[in-house]
PDB file of C-alpha atoms and ligand atoms in Angstrom:
ATOM      1  CA  MET Y  53     -22.841   3.678  63.278  1.00  0.00           C
ATOM      2  CA  ALA Y  54     -19.672   3.582  65.289  1.00  0.00           C
ATOM      3  CA  ARG Y  55     -17.896   5.676  67.805  1.00  0.00           C
ATOM      4  CA  PHE Y  56     -17.813   4.366  71.367  1.00  0.00           C
ATOM      5  CA  GLU Y  57     -19.598   1.096  70.548  1.00  0.00           C
ATOM      6  CA  SER Y  58     -20.603  -1.298  73.288  1.00  0.00           C
ATOM      7  CA  SER Y  59     -17.758  -0.890  75.721  1.00  0.00           C
ATOM      8  CA  SER Y  60     -18.038  -0.419  79.491  1.00  0.00           C
ATOM      9  CA  GLY Y  61     -18.470   3.040  81.026  1.00  0.00           C
ATOM     10  CA  VAL Y  62     -14.903   3.072  82.364  1.00  0.00           C
ATOM     11  CA  ASP Y  63     -13.496   2.002  78.995  1.00  0.00           C
ATOM     12  CA  ARG Y  64     -15.523   4.695  77.210  1.00  0.00           C
ATOM     13  CA  LEU Y  65     -14.341   7.340  79.628  1.00  0.00           C
ATOM     14  CA  TRP Y  66     -10.732   6.264  79.201  1.00  0.00           C
ATOM     15  CA  ARG Y  67     -10.992   6.294  75.395  1.00  0.00           C
ATOM     16  CA  PHE Y  68     -12.657   9.688  75.484  1.00  0.00           C
ATOM     17  CA  GLY Y  69      -9.975  11.119  77.769  1.00  0.00           C
ATOM     18  CA  ARG Y  70      -7.217   9.791  75.526  1.00  0.00           C
ATOM     19  CA  ALA Y  71      -8.911  11.224  72.406  1.00  0.00           C
ATOM     20  CA  LEU Y  72      -9.357  14.578  74.155  1.00  0.00           C
ATOM     21  CA  ALA Y  73      -5.674  14.693  75.056  1.00  0.00           C
ATOM     22  CA  THR Y  74      -4.605  13.696  71.515  1.00  0.00           C
ATOM     23  CA  ASP Y  75      -6.966  15.868  69.460  1.00  0.00           C
ATOM     24  CA  PRO Y  76      -9.071  18.206  71.623  1.00  0.00           C
ATOM     25  CA  VAL Y  77     -10.662  20.075  68.684  1.00  0.00           C
ATOM     26  CA  GLU Y  78     -12.011  17.001  66.881  1.00  0.00           C
ATOM     27  CA  THR Y  79     -13.042  15.335  70.132  1.00  0.00           C
ATOM     28  CA  LEU Y  80     -15.046  18.375  71.250  1.00  0.00           C
ATOM     29  CA  LEU Y  81     -16.572  18.720  67.775  1.00  0.00           C
ATOM     30  CA  TYR Y  82     -17.745  15.133  68.093  1.00  0.00           C
ATOM     31  CA  LEU Y  83     -19.773  15.785  71.263  1.00  0.00           C
ATOM     32  CA  PRO Y  84     -22.769  17.456  69.525  1.00  0.00           C
ATOM     33  CA  GLU Y  85     -22.877  14.472  67.143  1.00  0.00           C
ATOM     34  CA  GLU Y  86     -23.024  12.057  70.062  1.00  0.00           C
ATOM     35  CA  TRP Y  87     -25.843  14.094  71.652  1.00  0.00           C
ATOM     36  CA  SER Y  88     -27.697  14.520  68.358  1.00  0.00           C
ATOM     37  CA  GLN Y  89     -28.045  10.768  68.031  1.00  0.00           C
ATOM     38  CA  HIS Y  90     -30.593  10.762  70.830  1.00  0.00           C
ATOM     39  CA  ARG Y  91     -32.963  12.511  68.425  1.00  0.00           C
ATOM     40  CA  ASP Y  92     -32.191  10.175  65.504  1.00  0.00           C
ATOM     41  CA  HIS Y  93     -34.741   7.540  64.632  1.00  0.00           C
ATOM     42  CA  PRO Y  94     -35.018   4.862  61.937  1.00  0.00           C
ATOM     43  CA  VAL Y  95     -36.919   5.767  58.768  1.00  0.00           C
ATOM     44  CA  ALA Y  96     -39.022   3.334  56.724  1.00  0.00           C
ATOM     45  CA  TYR Y  97     -38.392   3.787  53.000  1.00  0.00           C
ATOM     46  CA  ASP Y  98     -39.892   2.270  49.875  1.00  0.00           C
ATOM     47  CA  VAL Y  99     -36.849   0.277  48.871  1.00  0.00           C
ATOM     48  CA  ASP Y 100     -36.251  -0.051  45.131  1.00  0.00           C
ATOM     49  CA  THR Y 101     -35.238  -3.657  44.517  1.00  0.00           C
ATOM     50  CA  ALA Y 102     -34.573  -2.834  40.839  1.00  0.00           C
ATOM     51  CA  TRP Y 103     -32.393   0.125  41.885  1.00  0.00           C
ATOM     52  CA  GLU Y 104     -29.451  -0.815  39.697  1.00  0.00           C
ATOM     53  CA  GLU Y 105     -31.464  -0.848  36.502  1.00  0.00           C
ATOM     54  CA  HIS Y 106     -33.169   2.420  37.497  1.00  0.00           C
ATOM     55  CA  LEU Y 107     -29.818   4.009  38.351  1.00  0.00           C
ATOM     56  CA  HIS Y 108     -28.514   3.125  34.906  1.00  0.00           C
ATOM     57  CA  GLY Y 109     -31.686   4.609  33.406  1.00  0.00           C
ATOM     58  CA  LEU Y 110     -31.049   7.883  35.275  1.00  0.00           C
ATOM     59  CA  LEU Y 111     -27.432   7.875  34.122  1.00  0.00           C
ATOM     60  CA  GLY Y 112     -28.445   7.164  30.510  1.00  0.00           C
ATOM     61  CA  ALA Y 113     -26.193   4.093  30.624  1.00  0.00           C
ATOM     62  CA  PRO Y 114     -26.888   0.685  29.065  1.00  0.00           C
ATOM     63  CA  TRP Y 115     -28.589  -2.029  31.083  1.00  0.00           C
ATOM     64  CA  PRO Y 116     -27.587  -4.782  31.782  1.00  0.00           C
ATOM     65  CA  CYS Y 117     -24.361  -2.972  32.559  1.00  0.00           C
ATOM     66  CA  PRO Y 118     -21.418  -4.254  30.516  1.00  0.00           C
ATOM     67  CA  GLU Y 119     -19.164  -3.194  33.413  1.00  0.00           C
ATOM     68  CA  ALA Y 120     -20.722  -5.676  35.872  1.00  0.00           C
ATOM     69  CA  PRO Y 121     -18.146  -8.468  35.440  1.00  0.00           C
ATOM     70  CA  ARG Y 122     -15.274  -6.010  35.938  1.00  0.00           C
ATOM     71  CA  ALA Y 123     -16.886  -4.644  39.101  1.00  0.00           C
ATOM     72  CA  ALA Y 124     -17.293  -8.163  40.511  1.00  0.00           C
ATOM     73  CA  GLU Y 125     -13.673  -8.931  39.701  1.00  0.00           C
ATOM     74  CA  LEU Y 126     -12.497  -5.710  41.392  1.00  0.00           C
ATOM     75  CA  TRP Y 127     -14.516  -6.522  44.495  1.00  0.00           C
ATOM     76  CA  GLY Y 128     -12.855  -9.941  44.700  1.00  0.00           C
ATOM     77  CA  THR Y 129      -9.418  -8.363  44.257  1.00  0.00           C
ATOM     78  CA  VAL Y 130      -9.974  -5.790  47.011  1.00  0.00           C
ATOM     79  CA  VAL Y 131     -11.266  -8.388  49.489  1.00  0.00           C
ATOM     80  CA  GLN Y 132      -8.334 -10.680  48.710  1.00  0.00           C
ATOM     81  CA  GLU Y 133      -5.735  -7.899  48.989  1.00  0.00           C
ATOM     82  CA  LEU Y 134      -7.063  -6.766  52.378  1.00  0.00           C
ATOM     83  CA  HIS Y 135      -7.120 -10.375  53.541  1.00  0.00           C
ATOM     84  CA  GLU Y 136      -3.508 -10.880  52.399  1.00  0.00           C
ATOM     85  CA  CYS Y 137      -2.510  -7.781  54.415  1.00  0.00           C
ATOM     86  CA  GLY Y 138      -4.002  -9.505  57.464  1.00  0.00           C
ATOM     87  CA  LEU Y 139      -6.753  -6.872  57.813  1.00  0.00           C
ATOM     88  CA  ALA Y 140     -10.284  -7.524  58.960  1.00  0.00           C
ATOM     89  CA  PHE Y 141     -13.015  -6.700  56.461  1.00  0.00           C
ATOM     90  CA  GLY Y 142     -16.792  -6.338  56.468  1.00  0.00           C
ATOM     91  CA  ARG Y 143     -19.587  -5.136  58.705  1.00  0.00           C
ATOM     92  CA  HIS Y 144     -18.611  -3.455  61.973  1.00  0.00           C
ATOM     93  CA  THR Y 145     -14.919  -4.371  61.664  1.00  0.00           C
ATOM     94  CA  TYR Y 146     -13.539  -0.822  61.752  1.00  0.00           C
ATOM     95  CA  GLY Y 147     -14.254   0.061  65.383  1.00  0.00           C
ATOM     96  CA  GLY Y 148     -17.996  -0.296  64.848  1.00  0.00           C
ATOM     97  CA  TYR Y 149     -17.952   1.227  61.364  1.00  0.00           C
ATOM     98  CA  SER Y 150     -18.211  -1.028  58.329  1.00  0.00           C
ATOM     99  CA  ASP Y 151     -16.219  -1.319  55.144  1.00  0.00           C
ATOM    100  CA  ALA Y 152     -18.275  -0.426  52.083  1.00  0.00           C
ATOM    101  CA  ASP Y 153     -20.811  -2.996  51.008  1.00  0.00           C
ATOM    102  CA  GLU Y 154     -20.484  -4.484  47.510  1.00  0.00           C
ATOM    103  CA  SER Y 155     -23.653  -2.799  46.176  1.00  0.00           C
ATOM    104  CA  LEU Y 156     -22.524   0.660  47.285  1.00  0.00           C
ATOM    105  CA  ALA Y 157     -19.036   0.106  45.834  1.00  0.00           C
ATOM    106  CA  ARG Y 158     -20.530  -1.009  42.513  1.00  0.00           C
ATOM    107  CA  ALA Y 159     -22.933   1.936  42.414  1.00  0.00           C
ATOM    108  CA  VAL Y 160     -20.119   4.391  43.138  1.00  0.00           C
ATOM    109  CA  ARG Y 161     -17.982   2.932  40.356  1.00  0.00           C
ATOM    110  CA  CYS Y 162     -20.830   2.984  37.792  1.00  0.00           C
ATOM    111  CA  VAL Y 163     -21.779   6.580  38.632  1.00  0.00           C
ATOM    112  CA  VAL Y 164     -18.195   7.820  38.223  1.00  0.00           C
ATOM    113  CA  LEU Y 165     -17.720   5.802  35.023  1.00  0.00           C
ATOM    114  CA  HIS Y 166     -21.018   6.529  33.308  1.00  0.00           C
ATOM    115  CA  ARG Y 167     -21.144  10.200  34.343  1.00  0.00           C
ATOM    116  CA  GLN Y 168     -17.504  10.635  33.269  1.00  0.00           C
ATOM    117  CA  ALA Y 169     -17.006  12.463  36.570  1.00  0.00           C
ATOM    118  CA  VAL Y 170     -14.006  14.736  36.924  1.00  0.00           C
ATOM    119  CA  VAL Y 171     -14.430  16.163  40.431  1.00  0.00           C
ATOM    120  CA  VAL Y 172     -15.288  13.519  43.030  1.00  0.00           C
ATOM    121  CA  VAL Y 173     -15.509  14.115  46.782  1.00  0.00           C
ATOM    122  CA  GLU Y 174     -16.086  11.547  49.505  1.00  0.00           C
ATOM    123  CA  THR Y 175     -16.270  11.629  53.273  1.00  0.00           C
ATOM    124  CA  GLY Y 176     -15.211   8.560  55.274  1.00  0.00           C
ATOM    125  CA  VAL Y 177     -12.274   6.455  54.078  1.00  0.00           C
ATOM    126  CA  ALA Y 178     -11.489   3.774  56.709  1.00  0.00           C
ATOM    127  CA  ARG Y 179      -9.655   1.045  54.704  1.00  0.00           C
ATOM    128  CA  GLY Y 180     -10.522   2.826  51.472  1.00  0.00           C
ATOM    129  CA  VAL Y 181     -12.919   0.529  49.603  1.00  0.00           C
ATOM    130  CA  THR Y 182     -15.075   3.274  48.060  1.00  0.00           C
ATOM    131  CA  SER Y 183     -11.917   5.329  47.447  1.00  0.00           C
ATOM    132  CA  ARG Y 184     -10.462   2.410  45.484  1.00  0.00           C
ATOM    133  CA  PHE Y 185     -13.639   1.959  43.432  1.00  0.00           C
ATOM    134  CA  VAL Y 186     -13.727   5.679  42.587  1.00  0.00           C
ATOM    135  CA  LEU Y 187     -10.035   5.740  41.675  1.00  0.00           C
ATOM    136  CA  GLU Y 188     -10.362   2.640  39.466  1.00  0.00           C
ATOM    137  CA  ALA Y 189     -13.213   4.335  37.596  1.00  0.00           C
ATOM    138  CA  LEU Y 190     -11.269   7.590  37.200  1.00  0.00           C
ATOM    139  CA  GLU Y 191      -8.307   5.614  35.903  1.00  0.00           C
ATOM    140  CA  GLN Y 192     -10.547   3.861  33.392  1.00  0.00           C
ATOM    141  CA  ASN Y 193     -12.000   7.238  32.319  1.00  0.00           C
ATOM    142  CA  GLY Y 194      -8.463   8.578  31.936  1.00  0.00           C
ATOM    143  CA  ARG Y 195      -9.131  11.756  33.938  1.00  0.00           C
ATOM    144  CA  GLY Y 196     -10.496  13.162  37.175  1.00  0.00           C
ATOM    145  CA  HIS Y 197      -9.508  13.479  40.829  1.00  0.00           C
ATOM    146  CA  LEU Y 198     -10.826  12.256  44.175  1.00  0.00           C
ATOM    147  CA  TRP Y 199     -10.745  14.312  47.375  1.00  0.00           C
ATOM    148  CA  SER Y 200     -11.436  12.226  50.503  1.00  0.00           C
ATOM    149  CA  ILE Y 201     -12.115  13.778  53.897  1.00  0.00           C
ATOM    150  CA  ASP Y 202     -11.629  11.343  56.739  1.00  0.00           C
ATOM    151  CA  LEU Y 203     -11.315  11.519  60.489  1.00  0.00           C
ATOM    152  CA  PRO Y 204      -9.435   8.360  61.476  1.00  0.00           C
ATOM    153  CA  HIS Y 205     -11.397   6.638  64.231  1.00  0.00           C
ATOM    154  CA  PRO Y 206     -11.010   9.004  67.213  1.00  0.00           C
ATOM    155  CA  PHE Y 207     -11.444   6.297  69.841  1.00  0.00           C
ATOM    156  CA  ARG Y 208      -9.497   3.468  68.139  1.00  0.00           C
ATOM    157  CA  PRO Y 209      -5.995   4.761  67.297  1.00  0.00           C
ATOM    158  CA  GLY Y 210      -4.862   1.173  66.687  1.00  0.00           C
ATOM    159  CA  LEU Y 211      -6.869   1.264  63.445  1.00  0.00           C
ATOM    160  CA  HIS Y 212      -5.163   4.348  62.018  1.00  0.00           C
ATOM    161  CA  PRO Y 213      -2.416   2.471  60.120  1.00  0.00           C
ATOM    162  CA  GLU Y 214      -5.193   0.701  58.164  1.00  0.00           C
ATOM    163  CA  THR Y 215      -6.444   3.965  56.648  1.00  0.00           C
ATOM    164  CA  GLY Y 216      -6.638   3.704  52.873  1.00  0.00           C
ATOM    165  CA  ALA Y 217      -5.052   0.233  52.808  1.00  0.00           C
ATOM    166  CA  ALA Y 218      -7.155  -0.764  49.784  1.00  0.00           C
ATOM    167  CA  VAL Y 219      -5.714   2.040  47.625  1.00  0.00           C
ATOM    168  CA  PRO Y 220      -2.565   1.025  45.716  1.00  0.00           C
ATOM    169  CA  ALA Y 221       0.351   3.452  45.416  1.00  0.00           C
ATOM    170  CA  ARG Y 222      -0.090   3.902  41.646  1.00  0.00           C
ATOM    171  CA  GLN Y 223      -3.574   5.379  42.147  1.00  0.00           C
ATOM    172  CA  ARG Y 224      -2.582   7.955  44.763  1.00  0.00           C
ATOM    173  CA  ARG Y 225      -1.617  10.561  42.188  1.00  0.00           C
ATOM    174  CA  ALA Y 226      -5.301  11.133  41.520  1.00  0.00           C
ATOM    175  CA  TRP Y 227      -6.157  11.151  45.218  1.00  0.00           C
ATOM    176  CA  THR Y 228      -6.034  13.884  47.847  1.00  0.00           C
ATOM    177  CA  TYR Y 229      -6.576  12.577  51.371  1.00  0.00           C
ATOM    178  CA  ILE Y 230      -7.666  15.292  53.803  1.00  0.00           C
ATOM    179  CA  GLU Y 231      -7.471  14.321  57.450  1.00  0.00           C
ATOM    180  CA  GLY Y 232     -10.111  15.754  59.775  1.00  0.00           C
ATOM    181  CA  SER Y 233     -13.865  15.766  60.307  1.00  0.00           C
ATOM    182  CA  SER Y 234     -16.148  16.834  57.469  1.00  0.00           C
ATOM    183  CA  ARG Y 235     -17.498  19.531  59.802  1.00  0.00           C
ATOM    184  CA  ARG Y 236     -14.025  21.105  59.814  1.00  0.00           C
ATOM    185  CA  ARG Y 237     -12.776  20.298  56.334  1.00  0.00           C
ATOM    186  CA  LEU Y 238     -15.731  20.205  53.948  1.00  0.00           C
ATOM    187  CA  PRO Y 239     -16.667  23.920  53.877  1.00  0.00           C
ATOM    188  CA  HIS Y 240     -13.150  24.923  52.817  1.00  0.00           C
ATOM    189  CA  LEU Y 241     -12.873  22.120  50.251  1.00  0.00           C
ATOM    190  CA  ALA Y 242     -16.286  22.994  48.785  1.00  0.00           C
ATOM    191  CA  ARG Y 243     -15.254  26.639  48.412  1.00  0.00           C
ATOM    192  CA  GLN Y 244     -11.964  25.617  46.846  1.00  0.00           C
ATOM    193  CA  LEU Y 245     -13.546  23.228  44.303  1.00  0.00           C
ATOM    194  CA  GLY Y 246     -16.653  25.264  43.441  1.00  0.00           C
ATOM    195  CA  ARG Y 247     -18.253  22.279  41.681  1.00  0.00           C
ATOM    196  CA  VAL Y 248     -18.633  18.574  42.461  1.00  0.00           C
ATOM    197  CA  ASP Y 249     -19.712  15.936  39.935  1.00  0.00           C
ATOM    198  CA  VAL Y 250     -20.056  13.026  42.342  1.00  0.00           C
ATOM    199  CA  PHE Y 251     -20.241  12.993  46.137  1.00  0.00           C
ATOM    200  CA  VAL Y 252     -20.066   9.923  48.383  1.00  0.00           C
ATOM    201  CA  HIS Y 253     -21.071  10.263  52.036  1.00  0.00           C
ATOM    202  CA  ASP Y 254     -19.691   7.411  54.131  1.00  0.00           C
ATOM    203  CA  SER Y 255     -18.445   9.149  57.284  1.00  0.00           C
ATOM    204  CA  LEU Y 256     -20.448   9.671  60.471  1.00  0.00           C
ATOM    205  CA  HIS Y 257     -23.988   8.496  59.839  1.00  0.00           C
ATOM    206  CA  THR Y 258     -25.989  10.824  62.066  1.00  0.00           C
ATOM    207  CA  ALA Y 259     -28.867  12.948  60.744  1.00  0.00           C
ATOM    208  CA  ARG Y 260     -26.970  16.056  61.829  1.00  0.00           C
ATOM    209  CA  ASN Y 261     -23.766  15.176  60.011  1.00  0.00           C
ATOM    210  CA  THR Y 262     -25.447  13.732  56.908  1.00  0.00           C
ATOM    211  CA  ARG Y 263     -27.569  16.858  56.418  1.00  0.00           C
ATOM    212  CA  PHE Y 264     -24.590  19.096  56.992  1.00  0.00           C
ATOM    213  CA  GLU Y 265     -22.625  17.330  54.258  1.00  0.00           C
ATOM    214  CA  MET Y 266     -25.583  17.197  51.851  1.00  0.00           C
ATOM    215  CA  ASP Y 267     -26.229  20.917  52.400  1.00  0.00           C
ATOM    216  CA  ARG Y 268     -22.641  21.842  51.678  1.00  0.00           C
ATOM    217  CA  ILE Y 269     -22.336  19.671  48.583  1.00  0.00           C
ATOM    218  CA  GLY Y 270     -25.869  20.473  47.362  1.00  0.00           C
ATOM    219  CA  ARG Y 271     -24.814  24.091  46.882  1.00  0.00           C
ATOM    220  CA  ILE Y 272     -22.056  23.151  44.418  1.00  0.00           C
ATOM    221  CA  LEU Y 273     -23.392  19.949  42.867  1.00  0.00           C
ATOM    222  CA  ALA Y 274     -23.000  19.989  39.071  1.00  0.00           C
ATOM    223  CA  PRO Y 275     -26.276  20.246  37.071  1.00  0.00           C
ATOM    224  CA  ASN Y 276     -26.168  16.490  36.395  1.00  0.00           C
ATOM    225  CA  GLY Y 277     -24.236  15.639  39.559  1.00  0.00           C
ATOM    226  CA  VAL Y 278     -24.916  12.619  41.742  1.00  0.00           C
ATOM    227  CA  MET Y 279     -24.687  12.012  45.492  1.00  0.00           C
ATOM    228  CA  LEU Y 280     -24.472   8.553  47.058  1.00  0.00           C
ATOM    229  CA  ILE Y 281     -25.351   8.564  50.754  1.00  0.00           C
ATOM    230  CA  ASP Y 282     -24.654   5.461  52.799  1.00  0.00           C
ATOM    231  CA  ASP Y 283     -26.549   4.160  55.809  1.00  0.00           C
ATOM    232  CA  ILE Y 284     -29.724   6.218  55.430  1.00  0.00           C
ATOM    233  CA  SER Y 285     -32.167   4.020  57.355  1.00  0.00           C
ATOM    234  CA  THR Y 286     -30.900   4.676  60.887  1.00  0.00           C
ATOM    235  CA  HIS Y 287     -31.716   8.390  60.925  1.00  0.00           C
ATOM    236  CA  GLN Y 288     -33.922  10.974  59.223  1.00  0.00           C
ATOM    237  CA  GLY Y 289     -31.174  13.066  57.548  1.00  0.00           C
ATOM    238  CA  PHE Y 290     -31.507  11.799  53.961  1.00  0.00           C
ATOM    239  CA  ALA Y 291     -35.333  11.779  54.018  1.00  0.00           C
ATOM    240  CA  ARG Y 292     -35.539  15.362  55.278  1.00  0.00           C
ATOM    241  CA  TRP Y 293     -32.923  16.752  52.907  1.00  0.00           C
ATOM    242  CA  THR Y 294     -34.405  15.132  49.819  1.00  0.00           C
ATOM    243  CA  ARG Y 295     -37.973  16.139  50.792  1.00  0.00           C
ATOM    244  CA  SER Y 296     -36.983  19.781  51.063  1.00  0.00           C
ATOM    245  CA  THR Y 297     -34.841  19.960  47.920  1.00  0.00           C
ATOM    246  CA  PRO Y 298     -36.396  20.505  44.482  1.00  0.00           C
ATOM    247  CA  GLY Y 299     -34.824  19.490  41.183  1.00  0.00           C
ATOM    248  CA  ILE Y 300     -33.628  16.037  42.174  1.00  0.00           C
ATOM    249  CA  THR Y 301     -34.540  12.387  41.634  1.00  0.00           C
ATOM    250  CA  THR Y 302     -33.808   9.887  44.400  1.00  0.00           C
ATOM    251  CA  LEU Y 303     -33.401   6.135  44.710  1.00  0.00           C
ATOM    252  CA  VAL Y 304     -33.356   4.068  47.899  1.00  0.00           C
ATOM    253  CA  CYS Y 305     -31.154   1.036  47.421  1.00  0.00           C
ATOM    254  CA  PRO Y 306     -30.595  -2.091  49.540  1.00  0.00           C
ATOM    255  CA  SER Y 307     -27.064  -3.124  50.476  1.00  0.00           C
ATOM    256  CA  ALA Y 308     -25.900  -6.469  49.076  1.00  0.00           C
ATOM    257  CA  ASP Y 309     -26.244  -8.141  52.489  1.00  0.00           C
ATOM    258  CA  LYS Y 310     -29.706  -6.503  52.998  1.00  0.00           C
ATOM    259  CA  GLU Y 311     -28.575  -5.083  56.355  1.00  0.00           C
ATOM    260  CA  GLY Y 312     -28.591  -1.448  55.331  1.00  0.00           C
ATOM    261  CA  LEU Y 313     -29.772   1.073  52.772  1.00  0.00           C
ATOM    262  CA  PHE Y 314     -28.004   3.698  50.744  1.00  0.00           C
ATOM    263  CA  GLY Y 315     -29.572   6.582  48.895  1.00  0.00           C
ATOM    264  CA  VAL Y 316     -28.828   8.105  45.505  1.00  0.00           C
ATOM    265  CA  VAL Y 317     -29.604  11.725  44.589  1.00  0.00           C
ATOM    266  CA  CYS Y 318     -29.423  12.731  40.913  1.00  0.00           C
ATOM    267  CA  ALA Y 319     -29.633  16.425  40.056  1.00  0.00           C
ATOM    268  CA  ASP Y 320     -32.124  16.913  37.241  1.00  0.00           C
ATOM    269  CA  GLY Y 321     -29.675  18.427  34.757  1.00  0.00           C
ATOM    270  CA  ARG Y 322     -31.180  21.901  34.659  1.00  0.00           C
ATOM    271  CA  ALA Y 323     -29.953  23.682  37.757  1.00  0.00           C
ATOM    272  CA  ARG Y 324     -28.142  23.081  40.986  1.00  0.00           C
ATOM    273  CA  PRO Y 325     -30.399  21.695  43.689  1.00  0.00           C
ATOM    274  CA  SER Y 326     -30.919  24.363  46.296  1.00  0.00           C
ATOM    275  CA  THR Y 327     -29.933  23.755  49.878  1.00  0.00           C
ATOM    276  CA  GLY Y 328     -32.300  21.405  51.628  1.00  0.00           C
TER     277      GLY Y 328
HETATM  278  C1  LIG D1431     -18.072   3.690  57.347  1.00  0.00           C
HETATM  279  S1  LIG D1431     -16.367   4.053  57.464  1.00  0.00           S
HETATM  280  C2  LIG D1431     -15.930   4.408  55.801  1.00  0.00           C
HETATM  281  C3  LIG D1431     -15.948   3.180  54.927  1.00  0.00           C
HETATM  282  C4  LIG D1431     -15.271   3.403  53.611  1.00  0.00           C
HETATM  283  N1  LIG D1431     -15.934   4.427  52.801  1.00  0.00           N
HETATM  284  C5  LIG D1431     -15.171   2.139  52.814  1.00  0.00           C
HETATM  285  O1  LIG D1431     -15.357   2.195  51.598  1.00  0.00           O
HETATM  286  O2  LIG D1431     -14.906   1.071  53.361  1.00  0.00           O
HETATM  287  C6  LIG D1431     -16.425   5.655  58.196  1.00  0.00           C
HETATM  288  C7  LIG D1431     -15.109   6.436  58.200  1.00  0.00           C
HETATM  289  O3  LIG D1431     -15.411   7.812  58.480  1.00  0.00           O
HETATM  290  C8  LIG D1431     -14.562   8.280  59.537  1.00  0.00           C
HETATM  291  N2  LIG D1431     -15.268   9.373  60.222  1.00  0.00           N
HETATM  292  C9  LIG D1431     -15.977   9.340  61.373  1.00  0.00           C
HETATM  293  N3  LIG D1431     -16.488  10.535  61.649  1.00  0.00           N
HETATM  294  C10 LIG D1431     -16.113  11.352  60.647  1.00  0.00           C
HETATM  295  C11 LIG D1431     -16.344  12.722  60.362  1.00  0.00           C
HETATM  296  N4  LIG D1431     -17.080  13.491  61.172  1.00  0.00           N
HETATM  297  N5  LIG D1431     -15.815  13.245  59.241  1.00  0.00           N
HETATM  298  C12 LIG D1431     -15.069  12.475  58.403  1.00  0.00           C
HETATM  299  N6  LIG D1431     -14.800  11.167  58.632  1.00  0.00           N
HETATM  300  C13 LIG D1431     -15.327  10.609  59.732  1.00  0.00           C
HETATM  301  C14 LIG D1431     -14.340   7.036  60.364  1.00  0.00           C
HETATM  302  O4  LIG D1431     -13.257   7.148  61.263  1.00  0.00           O
HETATM  303  C15 LIG D1431     -14.123   6.010  59.252  1.00  0.00           C
HETATM  304  O5  LIG D1431     -12.820   6.097  58.768  1.00  0.00           O
END
């Protein structure tokens, strides 16, 4: 989670006022999300500790994954590059949001690689760790494009220059960065693309926002498309969407540091999952 974090009432009010003056539309759109969190509650899942093997089974990819050493090396490179740029990295270091965890980054890379994805969409960039892992996989596949929708932290403008810092210039040809909230930008992008092979949700982790994004992408997910949804344990969005959507297989996966969970949705290859 993120947003106002644990600051004093006066500080929160000041940050809100500044955000309202800078970007009234996005700030007002954020208010229902803030209110909706009062109805969010943690969900207990059956966590799949062998998720990585099962994910490879669903993808029809070999296990143990021959790509594992390369993924570990890439993770080390990204952490080192961010460190060399003098940027913070890890849990709750982006104004209360977190950089991607190593397990999520690895899962994202394997899904794009093994599915040979061409159209990839993500929400939530921050310093760009998942973006980098997607773009590395697309580069290795030799084709494909990533569209990333991201609202730079509305209440922490000092973080904005860090947006996408993990993505090197040479990979930006295959990357379209779309600034704005998913609520504003995703419907148009979904209409424009018409089909998505892989979707990564890592933006605002409320039930309301997660379901909105899953609904929109679910309508255009390719027959063997995959969604990766971060931070599913703090609200009921993922559980409700997957329960009400036929034609999918799901996995609940622990983050590498065991602090959080992410979910995987694989379409069953026959038809698009209907809206949850
Ligand atoms: C958890 S961070 C993303 C981490 C990133 N995927 C990574 O790999 O490190 C969440 C990002 O989503 C942005 N964000 C917040 N609300 C959003 C919204 N409604 N739509 C799109 N992006 C949003 C945040 O400002 C932040 O940049």
